[in-house]
């Protein structure tokens, strides 16, 4: 888990420094993949069922939309 978080931090630093659109896109994809890996580890850590994972994801989307549109 720590290695994934450190990777995420490094990827965000690289994204902030990236100048080329292609590089930014590649880094964003790596960030998304790393984020999914972290999420999966957290779900396993808490022993969440598929139904509970769906609830967590739906709530996260709802919260993100509230932030974006308010």
Short mmCIF file of N, CA and C in Angstrom, two decimals:
data_model
loop_
_atom_site.label_atom_id
_atom_site.label_comp_id
_atom_site.label_asym_id
_atom_site.label_seq_id
_atom_site.Cartn_x
_atom_site.Cartn_y
_atom_site.Cartn_z
N UNK A 1 0.84 -1.19 0.00
CA UNK A 1 0.00 0.00 0.00
C UNK A 1 0.88 1.26 0.00
N UNK A 2 1.89 1.26 0.85
CA UNK A 2 2.77 2.43 0.93
C UNK A 2 3.44 2.68 -0.42
N UNK A 3 3.87 1.62 -1.07
CA UNK A 3 4.52 1.77 -2.37
C UNK A 3 3.57 2.38 -3.40
N UNK A 4 2.31 1.99 -3.36
CA UNK A 4 1.33 2.55 -4.29
C UNK A 4 1.09 4.03 -4.01
N UNK A 5 1.02 4.40 -2.75
CA UNK A 5 0.82 5.81 -2.40
C UNK A 5 2.03 6.63 -2.82
N UNK A 6 3.22 6.09 -2.60
CA UNK A 6 4.43 6.80 -3.03
C UNK A 6 4.45 6.94 -4.55
N UNK A 7 4.01 5.89 -5.25
CA UNK A 7 3.93 5.96 -6.71
C UNK A 7 2.94 7.03 -7.14
N UNK A 8 1.80 7.10 -6.45
CA UNK A 8 0.79 8.10 -6.77
C UNK A 8 1.36 9.51 -6.60
N UNK A 9 2.06 9.74 -5.52
CA UNK A 9 2.67 11.05 -5.28
C UNK A 9 3.67 11.40 -6.38
N UNK A 10 4.50 10.44 -6.75
CA UNK A 10 5.49 10.67 -7.81
C UNK A 10 4.81 10.95 -9.15
N UNK A 11 3.75 10.22 -9.45
CA UNK A 11 3.03 10.44 -10.70
C UNK A 11 2.41 11.84 -10.74
N UNK A 12 1.87 12.29 -9.63
CA UNK A 12 1.29 13.64 -9.59
C UNK A 12 2.37 14.70 -9.77
N UNK A 13 3.54 14.47 -9.21
CA UNK A 13 4.65 15.42 -9.40
C UNK A 13 5.06 15.45 -10.87
N UNK A 14 5.14 14.28 -11.48
CA UNK A 14 5.50 14.21 -12.90
C UNK A 14 4.44 14.88 -13.76
N UNK A 15 3.18 14.70 -13.41
CA UNK A 15 2.09 15.32 -14.17
C UNK A 15 2.18 16.84 -14.08
N UNK A 16 2.48 17.34 -12.91
CA UNK A 16 2.60 18.80 -12.73
C UNK A 16 3.74 19.37 -13.57
N UNK A 17 4.78 18.58 -13.78
CA UNK A 17 5.94 19.05 -14.54
C UNK A 17 5.84 18.75 -16.03
N UNK A 18 4.90 17.91 -16.43
CA UNK A 18 4.79 17.49 -17.83
C UNK A 18 4.39 18.66 -18.72
N UNK A 19 5.02 18.73 -19.87
CA UNK A 19 4.75 19.81 -20.82
C UNK A 19 4.00 19.32 -22.06
N UNK A 20 4.22 18.08 -22.42
CA UNK A 20 3.66 17.53 -23.66
C UNK A 20 2.33 16.84 -23.37
N UNK A 21 1.34 17.12 -24.20
CA UNK A 21 0.00 16.58 -24.02
C UNK A 21 0.00 15.05 -23.93
N UNK A 22 0.77 14.41 -24.79
CA UNK A 22 0.84 12.94 -24.79
C UNK A 22 1.37 12.43 -23.44
N UNK A 23 2.38 13.09 -22.91
CA UNK A 23 2.94 12.70 -21.62
C UNK A 23 1.91 12.88 -20.51
N UNK A 24 1.17 13.98 -20.56
CA UNK A 24 0.14 14.23 -19.55
C UNK A 24 -0.93 13.15 -19.59
N UNK A 25 -1.35 12.78 -20.80
CA UNK A 25 -2.37 11.74 -20.95
C UNK A 25 -1.88 10.41 -20.39
N UNK A 26 -0.64 10.05 -20.71
CA UNK A 26 -0.07 8.79 -20.23
C UNK A 26 0.01 8.80 -18.70
N UNK A 27 0.42 9.91 -18.13
CA UNK A 27 0.52 10.01 -16.67
C UNK A 27 -0.85 9.94 -16.02
N UNK A 28 -1.84 10.59 -16.63
CA UNK A 28 -3.20 10.53 -16.08
C UNK A 28 -3.73 9.10 -16.08
N UNK A 29 -3.41 8.35 -17.11
CA UNK A 29 -3.83 6.94 -17.17
C UNK A 29 -3.14 6.12 -16.08
N UNK A 30 -1.87 6.39 -15.87
CA UNK A 30 -1.14 5.69 -14.81
C UNK A 30 -1.71 6.05 -13.43
N UNK A 31 -2.08 7.31 -13.26
CA UNK A 31 -2.69 7.75 -11.99
C UNK A 31 -4.01 7.03 -11.77
N UNK A 32 -4.84 6.95 -12.80
CA UNK A 32 -6.13 6.26 -12.69
C UNK A 32 -5.93 4.78 -12.33
N UNK A 33 -4.97 4.13 -12.98
CA UNK A 33 -4.71 2.71 -12.71
C UNK A 33 -4.21 2.52 -11.28
N UNK A 34 -3.33 3.39 -10.84
CA UNK A 34 -2.80 3.30 -9.47
C UNK A 34 -3.91 3.56 -8.46
N UNK A 35 -4.77 4.51 -8.76
CA UNK A 35 -5.90 4.82 -7.88
C UNK A 35 -6.81 3.60 -7.73
N UNK A 36 -7.06 2.91 -8.82
CA UNK A 36 -7.89 1.70 -8.78
C UNK A 36 -7.24 0.61 -7.94
N UNK A 37 -5.91 0.49 -8.05
CA UNK A 37 -5.20 -0.50 -7.25
C UNK A 37 -5.31 -0.18 -5.76
N UNK A 38 -5.17 1.10 -5.42
CA UNK A 38 -5.30 1.52 -4.02
C UNK A 38 -6.71 1.24 -3.52
N UNK A 39 -7.70 1.60 -4.33
CA UNK A 39 -9.09 1.34 -3.95
C UNK A 39 -9.30 -0.14 -3.67
N UNK A 40 -8.80 -0.99 -4.57
CA UNK A 40 -8.99 -2.44 -4.41
C UNK A 40 -8.36 -2.94 -3.11
N UNK A 41 -7.17 -2.44 -2.80
CA UNK A 41 -6.51 -2.85 -1.55
C UNK A 41 -7.31 -2.42 -0.33
N UNK A 42 -7.87 -1.22 -0.38
CA UNK A 42 -8.69 -0.72 0.74
C UNK A 42 -9.94 -1.57 0.89
N UNK A 43 -10.58 -1.90 -0.23
CA UNK A 43 -11.78 -2.75 -0.17
C UNK A 43 -11.44 -4.10 0.47
N UNK A 44 -10.31 -4.67 0.08
CA UNK A 44 -9.89 -5.95 0.65
C UNK A 44 -9.55 -5.81 2.13
N UNK A 45 -8.88 -4.72 2.47
CA UNK A 45 -8.49 -4.47 3.87
C UNK A 45 -9.71 -4.44 4.78
N UNK A 46 -10.78 -3.82 4.29
CA UNK A 46 -12.01 -3.72 5.08
C UNK A 46 -12.96 -4.89 4.84
N UNK A 47 -12.59 -5.80 3.96
CA UNK A 47 -13.42 -6.96 3.71
C UNK A 47 -14.78 -6.63 3.12
N UNK A 48 -14.82 -5.64 2.23
CA UNK A 48 -16.09 -5.21 1.65
C UNK A 48 -16.59 -6.21 0.61
N UNK A 49 -17.89 -6.41 0.61
CA UNK A 49 -18.52 -7.25 -0.40
C UNK A 49 -18.69 -6.43 -1.69
N UNK A 50 -19.04 -7.11 -2.77
CA UNK A 50 -19.28 -6.41 -4.04
C UNK A 50 -20.38 -5.35 -3.88
N UNK A 51 -21.41 -5.69 -3.14
CA UNK A 51 -22.52 -4.74 -2.92
C UNK A 51 -22.04 -3.52 -2.14
N UNK A 52 -21.22 -3.73 -1.13
CA UNK A 52 -20.69 -2.62 -0.34
C UNK A 52 -19.76 -1.75 -1.19
N UNK A 53 -18.99 -2.38 -2.06
CA UNK A 53 -18.10 -1.63 -2.95
C UNK A 53 -18.92 -0.75 -3.89
N UNK A 54 -20.02 -1.27 -4.41
CA UNK A 54 -20.90 -0.48 -5.27
C UNK A 54 -21.44 0.73 -4.53
N UNK A 55 -21.80 0.56 -3.29
CA UNK A 55 -22.32 1.67 -2.48
C UNK A 55 -21.24 2.72 -2.28
N UNK A 56 -20.03 2.29 -1.94
CA UNK A 56 -18.92 3.22 -1.74
C UNK A 56 -18.63 4.00 -3.02
N UNK A 57 -18.57 3.30 -4.14
CA UNK A 57 -18.28 3.96 -5.41
C UNK A 57 -19.38 4.95 -5.80
N UNK A 58 -20.63 4.56 -5.59
CA UNK A 58 -21.75 5.46 -5.92
C UNK A 58 -21.68 6.71 -5.06
N UNK A 59 -21.36 6.55 -3.80
CA UNK A 59 -21.28 7.70 -2.89
C UNK A 59 -20.11 8.61 -3.29
N UNK A 60 -19.00 8.01 -3.69
CA UNK A 60 -17.85 8.80 -4.12
C UNK A 60 -18.19 9.62 -5.36
N UNK A 61 -18.92 9.02 -6.29
CA UNK A 61 -19.34 9.75 -7.49
C UNK A 61 -20.28 10.88 -7.11
N UNK A 62 -21.21 10.61 -6.21
CA UNK A 62 -22.15 11.64 -5.77
C UNK A 62 -21.40 12.80 -5.13
N UNK A 63 -20.45 12.50 -4.25
CA UNK A 63 -19.68 13.55 -3.58
C UNK A 63 -18.86 14.35 -4.57
N UNK A 64 -18.27 13.69 -5.55
CA UNK A 64 -17.49 14.39 -6.57
C UNK A 64 -18.38 15.33 -7.36
N UNK A 65 -19.56 14.87 -7.74
CA UNK A 65 -20.48 15.72 -8.49
C UNK A 65 -20.94 16.91 -7.67
N UNK A 66 -21.16 16.72 -6.38
CA UNK A 66 -21.55 17.84 -5.52
C UNK A 66 -20.46 18.90 -5.49
N UNK A 67 -19.22 18.46 -5.41
CA UNK A 67 -18.10 19.40 -5.37
C UNK A 67 -17.98 20.13 -6.70
N UNK A 68 -18.12 19.42 -7.80
CA UNK A 68 -17.95 20.01 -9.12
C UNK A 68 -19.07 20.98 -9.49
N UNK A 69 -20.28 20.69 -9.07
CA UNK A 69 -21.42 21.47 -9.54
C UNK A 69 -22.01 22.41 -8.50
N UNK A 70 -21.40 22.53 -7.36
CA UNK A 70 -21.88 23.48 -6.34
C UNK A 70 -20.89 24.56 -6.09
#
